[in-house]
């Protein structure tokens, strides 16, 4: 699977990842004022918090130990993943089996641990807080506001690439050159790996955080899934604050590439929702609700009428 010119990794670094880190300590400023008191990761996508879908995704990929990096104002996240004996007893007494199952399901998905990031000093700094939990093995990072559709298998594909090549693997999405300045951007070379269900594998040759559009190396953006080699911790400790005065994970990955460590990308061809962005959040709620067996039929009927009545673009709604 590895190309003759690609940097090589030790057999040790090809060990399977077993642990997931989910940073949830960010401020969520794009969703203010809601996020003054409610973590954006707990905003409901239909009837479950975005974060529950993400923990389920980690568990489906075989990562049953999860560390959340939390911060001030995020204690509701710890409550959500804790048992609620009084609520369970009440639902049991009422004989409400389906809601009881839903409440219990949310606490049984994975073994969830917590560590605090004292100050929101950036994604790289958040990941660094996981060093002692992770130890010397590869691990996954899933951003707490980035949802991948349950029908797509991005994380599994990334874990497969990591086991084949060692080193680190990052998820990429073609966002179009005009949008690349909102993301980490990458320079890539083809890899000779076979594509997996429409997800293409590339080798990363450079990374830059939120470049101006005319300086971006490509239109491929880094999205919220990573499988990282433990060497990233040593690099993060030496990474100075970068863009936005934050310690950037992108900068640490750029250092790994410069040092000749293998870093691959999986270009995602499926459905992704950035639930930290208001428009993407709304799209996620509508799409997922319209596909559900319980809510879908009445919602789709209403949506058809709603869309038919929409005023032409430029006209104001009545
Ligand atoms: P975002 O870039 O979405 O930042 O972080 P944010 O502060 O949460 O949101 P906005 O842009 O102000 O609306 C990406 C991920 O990294 C986490 C966030 O919780 C989110 O899951 N993060 C970010 C941390 O855990 N710590 C940080 O210092 C920064």
mmCIF file with all atom_site columns, N, CA, C and O and ligand atoms in Angstrom, residues 23-31 40-41 69 74 117 119-123 125-126 142-145 210 246 274 276, ligand 1:
data_model
loop_
_atom_site.group_PDB
_atom_site.id
_atom_site.type_symbol
_atom_site.label_atom_id
_atom_site.label_alt_id
_atom_site.label_comp_id
_atom_site.label_asym_id
_atom_site.label_entity_id
_atom_site.label_seq_id
_atom_site.pdbx_PDB_ins_code
_atom_site.Cartn_x
_atom_site.Cartn_y
_atom_site.Cartn_z
_atom_site.occupancy
_atom_site.B_iso_or_equiv
_atom_site.pdbx_formal_charge
_atom_site.auth_seq_id
_atom_site.auth_comp_id
_atom_site.auth_asym_id
_atom_site.auth_atom_id
_atom_site.pdbx_PDB_model_num
ATOM   1   N N   . UNK A 1 23  ? -12.176 17.119 21.678 1.00 0.00 ? 23  UNK A N   1
ATOM   2   C CA  . UNK A 1 23  ? -12.054 18.442 22.283 1.00 0.00 ? 23  UNK A CA  1
ATOM   3   C C   . UNK A 1 23  ? -13.395 19.181 22.233 1.00 0.00 ? 23  UNK A C   1
ATOM   4   O O   . UNK A 1 23  ? -14.010 19.282 21.176 1.00 0.00 ? 23  UNK A O   1
ATOM   5   N N   . UNK A 1 24  ? -13.834 19.647 23.397 1.00 0.00 ? 24  UNK A N   1
ATOM   6   C CA  . UNK A 1 24  ? -15.129 20.359 23.463 1.00 0.00 ? 24  UNK A CA  1
ATOM   7   C C   . UNK A 1 24  ? -15.000 21.624 24.311 1.00 0.00 ? 24  UNK A C   1
ATOM   8   O O   . UNK A 1 24  ? -15.959 22.078 24.906 1.00 0.00 ? 24  UNK A O   1
ATOM   9   N N   . UNK A 1 25  ? -13.776 22.169 24.371 1.00 0.00 ? 25  UNK A N   1
ATOM   10  C CA  . UNK A 1 25  ? -13.540 23.304 25.270 1.00 0.00 ? 25  UNK A CA  1
ATOM   11  C C   . UNK A 1 25  ? -13.631 24.661 24.570 1.00 0.00 ? 25  UNK A C   1
ATOM   12  O O   . UNK A 1 25  ? -13.435 25.692 25.202 1.00 0.00 ? 25  UNK A O   1
ATOM   13  N N   . UNK A 1 26  ? -13.943 24.660 23.277 1.00 0.00 ? 26  UNK A N   1
ATOM   14  C CA  . UNK A 1 26  ? -13.990 25.922 22.529 1.00 0.00 ? 26  UNK A CA  1
ATOM   15  C C   . UNK A 1 26  ? -15.147 26.805 22.988 1.00 0.00 ? 26  UNK A C   1
ATOM   16  O O   . UNK A 1 26  ? -16.077 26.350 23.647 1.00 0.00 ? 26  UNK A O   1
ATOM   17  N N   . UNK A 1 27  ? -15.078 28.082 22.620 1.00 0.00 ? 27  UNK A N   1
ATOM   18  C CA  . UNK A 1 27  ? -16.043 29.078 23.101 1.00 0.00 ? 27  UNK A CA  1
ATOM   19  C C   . UNK A 1 27  ? -17.367 29.061 22.342 1.00 0.00 ? 27  UNK A C   1
ATOM   20  O O   . UNK A 1 27  ? -18.369 29.565 22.825 1.00 0.00 ? 27  UNK A O   1
ATOM   21  N N   . UNK A 1 28  ? -17.362 28.551 21.114 1.00 0.00 ? 28  UNK A N   1
ATOM   22  C CA  . UNK A 1 28  ? -18.595 28.506 20.336 1.00 0.00 ? 28  UNK A CA  1
ATOM   23  C C   . UNK A 1 28  ? -19.159 29.881 20.024 1.00 0.00 ? 28  UNK A C   1
ATOM   24  O O   . UNK A 1 28  ? -20.374 30.099 20.056 1.00 0.00 ? 28  UNK A O   1
ATOM   25  N N   . UNK A 1 29  ? -18.296 30.826 19.665 1.00 0.00 ? 29  UNK A N   1
ATOM   26  C CA  . UNK A 1 29  ? -18.760 32.210 19.466 1.00 0.00 ? 29  UNK A CA  1
ATOM   27  C C   . UNK A 1 29  ? -19.718 32.348 18.278 1.00 0.00 ? 29  UNK A C   1
ATOM   28  O O   . UNK A 1 29  ? -20.551 33.234 18.272 1.00 0.00 ? 29  UNK A O   1
ATOM   29  N N   . UNK A 1 30  ? -19.617 31.431 17.308 1.00 0.00 ? 30  UNK A N   1
ATOM   30  C CA  . UNK A 1 30  ? -20.506 31.546 16.133 1.00 0.00 ? 30  UNK A CA  1
ATOM   31  C C   . UNK A 1 30  ? -21.953 31.293 16.502 1.00 0.00 ? 30  UNK A C   1
ATOM   32  O O   . UNK A 1 30  ? -22.849 31.608 15.733 1.00 0.00 ? 30  UNK A O   1
ATOM   33  N N   . UNK A 1 31  ? -22.182 30.699 17.657 1.00 0.00 ? 31  UNK A N   1
ATOM   34  C CA  . UNK A 1 31  ? -23.548 30.350 18.050 1.00 0.00 ? 31  UNK A CA  1
ATOM   35  C C   . UNK A 1 31  ? -24.035 31.172 19.233 1.00 0.00 ? 31  UNK A C   1
ATOM   36  O O   . UNK A 1 31  ? -24.995 30.790 19.910 1.00 0.00 ? 31  UNK A O   1
ATOM   37  N N   . UNK A 1 40  ? -22.117 24.301 22.699 1.00 0.00 ? 40  UNK A N   1
ATOM   38  C CA  . UNK A 1 40  ? -22.632 24.064 21.332 1.00 0.00 ? 40  UNK A CA  1
ATOM   39  C C   . UNK A 1 40  ? -22.685 22.576 21.012 1.00 0.00 ? 40  UNK A C   1
ATOM   40  O O   . UNK A 1 40  ? -23.517 22.134 20.228 1.00 0.00 ? 40  UNK A O   1
ATOM   41  N N   . UNK A 1 41  ? -21.825 21.800 21.654 1.00 0.00 ? 41  UNK A N   1
ATOM   42  C CA  . UNK A 1 41  ? -21.782 20.350 21.391 1.00 0.00 ? 41  UNK A CA  1
ATOM   43  C C   . UNK A 1 41  ? -23.040 19.648 21.893 1.00 0.00 ? 41  UNK A C   1
ATOM   44  O O   . UNK A 1 41  ? -23.292 18.506 21.536 1.00 0.00 ? 41  UNK A O   1
ATOM   45  N N   . UNK A 1 69  ? -12.054 16.733 26.231 1.00 0.00 ? 69  UNK A N   1
ATOM   46  C CA  . UNK A 1 69  ? -11.301 17.861 26.768 1.00 0.00 ? 69  UNK A CA  1
ATOM   47  C C   . UNK A 1 69  ? -12.304 18.993 26.949 1.00 0.00 ? 69  UNK A C   1
ATOM   48  O O   . UNK A 1 69  ? -12.778 19.577 25.972 1.00 0.00 ? 69  UNK A O   1
ATOM   49  N N   . UNK A 1 74  ? -18.815 24.032 30.631 1.00 0.00 ? 74  UNK A N   1
ATOM   50  C CA  . UNK A 1 74  ? -19.119 22.819 29.852 1.00 0.00 ? 74  UNK A CA  1
ATOM   51  C C   . UNK A 1 74  ? -19.543 21.664 30.753 1.00 0.00 ? 74  UNK A C   1
ATOM   52  O O   . UNK A 1 74  ? -19.543 20.514 30.325 1.00 0.00 ? 74  UNK A O   1
ATOM   53  N N   . UNK A 1 117 ? -9.249  21.747 29.976 1.00 0.00 ? 117 UNK A N   1
ATOM   54  C CA  . UNK A 1 117 ? -8.277  22.663 29.373 1.00 0.00 ? 117 UNK A CA  1
ATOM   55  C C   . UNK A 1 117 ? -8.505  23.993 30.104 1.00 0.00 ? 117 UNK A C   1
ATOM   56  O O   . UNK A 1 117 ? -9.534  24.631 29.900 1.00 0.00 ? 117 UNK A O   1
ATOM   57  N N   . UNK A 1 119 ? -7.594  26.967 29.917 1.00 0.00 ? 119 UNK A N   1
ATOM   58  C CA  . UNK A 1 119 ? -7.825  28.153 29.103 1.00 0.00 ? 119 UNK A CA  1
ATOM   59  C C   . UNK A 1 119 ? -7.976  27.688 27.661 1.00 0.00 ? 119 UNK A C   1
ATOM   60  O O   . UNK A 1 119 ? -7.234  26.790 27.252 1.00 0.00 ? 119 UNK A O   1
ATOM   61  N N   . UNK A 1 120 ? -8.903  28.278 26.902 1.00 0.00 ? 120 UNK A N   1
ATOM   62  C CA  . UNK A 1 120 ? -9.094  27.866 25.503 1.00 0.00 ? 120 UNK A CA  1
ATOM   63  C C   . UNK A 1 120 ? -7.958  28.461 24.663 1.00 0.00 ? 120 UNK A C   1
ATOM   64  O O   . UNK A 1 120 ? -8.099  29.535 24.075 1.00 0.00 ? 120 UNK A O   1
ATOM   65  N N   . UNK A 1 121 ? -6.813  27.755 24.639 1.00 0.00 ? 121 UNK A N   1
ATOM   66  C CA  . UNK A 1 121 ? -5.636  28.285 23.920 1.00 0.00 ? 121 UNK A CA  1
ATOM   67  C C   . UNK A 1 121 ? -5.462  27.645 22.560 1.00 0.00 ? 121 UNK A C   1
ATOM   68  O O   . UNK A 1 121 ? -4.374  27.670 21.989 1.00 0.00 ? 121 UNK A O   1
ATOM   69  N N   . UNK A 1 122 ? -6.533  27.045 22.041 1.00 0.00 ? 122 UNK A N   1
ATOM   70  C CA  . UNK A 1 122 ? -6.462  26.494 20.692 1.00 0.00 ? 122 UNK A CA  1
ATOM   71  C C   . UNK A 1 122 ? -6.596  24.980 20.659 1.00 0.00 ? 122 UNK A C   1
ATOM   72  O O   . UNK A 1 122 ? -6.419  24.301 21.679 1.00 0.00 ? 122 UNK A O   1
ATOM   73  N N   . UNK A 1 123 ? -6.908  24.459 19.461 1.00 0.00 ? 123 UNK A N   1
ATOM   74  C CA  . UNK A 1 123 ? -7.130  23.021 19.295 1.00 0.00 ? 123 UNK A CA  1
ATOM   75  C C   . UNK A 1 123 ? -5.872  22.214 19.634 1.00 0.00 ? 123 UNK A C   1
ATOM   76  O O   . UNK A 1 123 ? -5.954  21.163 20.270 1.00 0.00 ? 123 UNK A O   1
ATOM   77  N N   . UNK A 1 125 ? -3.527  22.944 21.750 1.00 0.00 ? 125 UNK A N   1
ATOM   78  C CA  . UNK A 1 125 ? -3.402  22.953 23.214 1.00 0.00 ? 125 UNK A CA  1
ATOM   79  C C   . UNK A 1 125 ? -4.421  22.003 23.835 1.00 0.00 ? 125 UNK A C   1
ATOM   80  O O   . UNK A 1 125 ? -4.117  21.302 24.815 1.00 0.00 ? 125 UNK A O   1
ATOM   81  N N   . UNK A 1 126 ? -5.641  21.950 23.263 1.00 0.00 ? 126 UNK A N   1
ATOM   82  C CA  . UNK A 1 126 ? -6.668  21.021 23.766 1.00 0.00 ? 126 UNK A CA  1
ATOM   83  C C   . UNK A 1 126 ? -6.184  19.577 23.600 1.00 0.00 ? 126 UNK A C   1
ATOM   84  O O   . UNK A 1 126 ? -6.279  18.769 24.532 1.00 0.00 ? 126 UNK A O   1
ATOM   85  N N   . UNK A 1 142 ? -11.712 13.518 17.346 1.00 0.00 ? 142 UNK A N   1
ATOM   86  C CA  . UNK A 1 142 ? -12.975 13.846 16.660 1.00 0.00 ? 142 UNK A CA  1
ATOM   87  C C   . UNK A 1 142 ? -13.438 15.181 17.213 1.00 0.00 ? 142 UNK A C   1
ATOM   88  O O   . UNK A 1 142 ? -13.606 15.323 18.442 1.00 0.00 ? 142 UNK A O   1
ATOM   89  N N   . UNK A 1 143 ? -13.627 16.182 16.392 1.00 0.00 ? 143 UNK A N   1
ATOM   90  C CA  . UNK A 1 143 ? -14.078 17.473 16.906 1.00 0.00 ? 143 UNK A CA  1
ATOM   91  C C   . UNK A 1 143 ? -15.552 17.385 17.304 1.00 0.00 ? 143 UNK A C   1
ATOM   92  O O   . UNK A 1 143 ? -16.367 16.781 16.600 1.00 0.00 ? 143 UNK A O   1
ATOM   93  N N   . UNK A 1 144 ? -15.850 18.005 18.442 1.00 0.00 ? 144 UNK A N   1
ATOM   94  C CA  . UNK A 1 144 ? -17.156 17.833 19.069 1.00 0.00 ? 144 UNK A CA  1
ATOM   95  C C   . UNK A 1 144 ? -18.301 18.530 18.371 1.00 0.00 ? 144 UNK A C   1
ATOM   96  O O   . UNK A 1 144 ? -19.458 18.413 18.801 1.00 0.00 ? 144 UNK A O   1
ATOM   97  N N   . UNK A 1 145 ? -18.022 19.273 17.298 1.00 0.00 ? 145 UNK A N   1
ATOM   98  C CA  . UNK A 1 145 ? -19.104 19.959 16.586 1.00 0.00 ? 145 UNK A CA  1
ATOM   99  C C   . UNK A 1 145 ? -19.115 19.569 15.108 1.00 0.00 ? 145 UNK A C   1
ATOM   100 O O   . UNK A 1 145 ? -19.735 20.249 14.297 1.00 0.00 ? 145 UNK A O   1
ATOM   101 N N   . UNK A 1 210 ? -5.745  28.480 7.760  1.00 0.00 ? 210 UNK A N   1
ATOM   102 C CA  . UNK A 1 210 ? -6.524  29.605 7.204  1.00 0.00 ? 210 UNK A CA  1
ATOM   103 C C   . UNK A 1 210 ? -5.695  30.542 6.299  1.00 0.00 ? 210 UNK A C   1
ATOM   104 O O   . UNK A 1 210 ? -5.508  31.719 6.607  1.00 0.00 ? 210 UNK A O   1
ATOM   105 N N   . UNK A 1 246 ? -3.456  31.211 18.853 1.00 0.00 ? 246 UNK A N   1
ATOM   106 C CA  . UNK A 1 246 ? -3.808  29.916 19.425 1.00 0.00 ? 246 UNK A CA  1
ATOM   107 C C   . UNK A 1 246 ? -2.765  28.869 19.026 1.00 0.00 ? 246 UNK A C   1
ATOM   108 O O   . UNK A 1 246 ? -2.149  28.975 17.952 1.00 0.00 ? 246 UNK A O   1
ATOM   109 N N   . UNK A 1 274 ? -21.154 20.650 9.870  1.00 0.00 ? 274 UNK A N   1
ATOM   110 C CA  . UNK A 1 274 ? -20.428 21.439 10.867 1.00 0.00 ? 274 UNK A CA  1
ATOM   111 C C   . UNK A 1 274 ? -21.478 22.071 11.780 1.00 0.00 ? 274 UNK A C   1
ATOM   112 O O   . UNK A 1 274 ? -22.004 23.148 11.489 1.00 0.00 ? 274 UNK A O   1
ATOM   113 N N   . UNK A 1 276 ? -21.260 23.531 14.460 1.00 0.00 ? 276 UNK A N   1
ATOM   114 C CA  . UNK A 1 276 ? -20.870 24.789 15.118 1.00 0.00 ? 276 UNK A CA  1
ATOM   115 C C   . UNK A 1 276 ? -21.187 25.991 14.235 1.00 0.00 ? 276 UNK A C   1
ATOM   116 O O   . UNK A 1 276 ? -21.023 27.142 14.653 1.00 0.00 ? 276 UNK A O   1
HETATM 117 P P1  . LIG B 2 .   ? -13.628 25.842 16.693 1.00 0.00 ? 1   LIG B P1  1
HETATM 118 O O1  . LIG B 2 .   ? -12.664 26.342 15.726 1.00 0.00 ? 1   LIG B O1  1
HETATM 119 O O2  . LIG B 2 .   ? -14.968 25.423 16.194 1.00 0.00 ? 1   LIG B O2  1
HETATM 120 O O3  . LIG B 2 .   ? -13.723 26.947 17.837 1.00 0.00 ? 1   LIG B O3  1
HETATM 121 O O4  . LIG B 2 .   ? -12.955 24.625 17.449 1.00 0.00 ? 1   LIG B O4  1
HETATM 122 P P2  . LIG B 2 .   ? -14.835 27.283 18.877 1.00 0.00 ? 1   LIG B P2  1
HETATM 123 O O5  . LIG B 2 .   ? -14.242 28.289 19.783 1.00 0.00 ? 1   LIG B O5  1
HETATM 124 O O6  . LIG B 2 .   ? -15.359 26.063 19.568 1.00 0.00 ? 1   LIG B O6  1
HETATM 125 O O7  . LIG B 2 .   ? -16.051 27.869 18.020 1.00 0.00 ? 1   LIG B O7  1
HETATM 126 P P3  . LIG B 2 .   ? -16.272 29.326 17.388 1.00 0.00 ? 1   LIG B P3  1
HETATM 127 O O8  . LIG B 2 .   ? -15.433 29.356 16.129 1.00 0.00 ? 1   LIG B O8  1
HETATM 128 O O9  . LIG B 2 .   ? -15.855 30.335 18.418 1.00 0.00 ? 1   LIG B O9  1
HETATM 129 O O10 . LIG B 2 .   ? -17.736 29.376 17.084 1.00 0.00 ? 1   LIG B O10 1
HETATM 130 C C1  . LIG B 2 .   ? -12.921 23.325 16.904 1.00 0.00 ? 1   LIG B C1  1
HETATM 131 C C2  . LIG B 2 .   ? -13.007 22.311 18.009 1.00 0.00 ? 1   LIG B C2  1
HETATM 132 O O11 . LIG B 2 .   ? -11.921 22.453 18.927 1.00 0.00 ? 1   LIG B O11 1
HETATM 133 C C3  . LIG B 2 .   ? -12.390 22.654 20.238 1.00 0.00 ? 1   LIG B C3  1
HETATM 134 C C4  . LIG B 2 .   ? -13.824 23.147 20.090 1.00 0.00 ? 1   LIG B C4  1
HETATM 135 O O12 . LIG B 2 .   ? -14.604 22.811 21.216 1.00 0.00 ? 1   LIG B O12 1
HETATM 136 C C5  . LIG B 2 .   ? -14.286 22.432 18.827 1.00 0.00 ? 1   LIG B C5  1
HETATM 137 O O13 . LIG B 2 .   ? -14.746 21.122 19.096 1.00 0.00 ? 1   LIG B O13 1
HETATM 138 N N1  . LIG B 2 .   ? -11.483 23.609 20.921 1.00 0.00 ? 1   LIG B N1  1
HETATM 139 C C6  . LIG B 2 .   ? -11.104 24.747 20.292 1.00 0.00 ? 1   LIG B C6  1
HETATM 140 C C7  . LIG B 2 .   ? -11.019 23.316 22.189 1.00 0.00 ? 1   LIG B C7  1
HETATM 141 O O14 . LIG B 2 .   ? -11.368 22.268 22.776 1.00 0.00 ? 1   LIG B O14 1
HETATM 142 N N2  . LIG B 2 .   ? -10.173 24.195 22.791 1.00 0.00 ? 1   LIG B N2  1
HETATM 143 C C8  . LIG B 2 .   ? -9.780  25.340 22.193 1.00 0.00 ? 1   LIG B C8  1
HETATM 144 O O15 . LIG B 2 .   ? -8.985  26.091 22.810 1.00 0.00 ? 1   LIG B O15 1
HETATM 145 C C9  . LIG B 2 .   ? -10.254 25.630 20.911 1.00 0.00 ? 1   LIG B C9  1
#
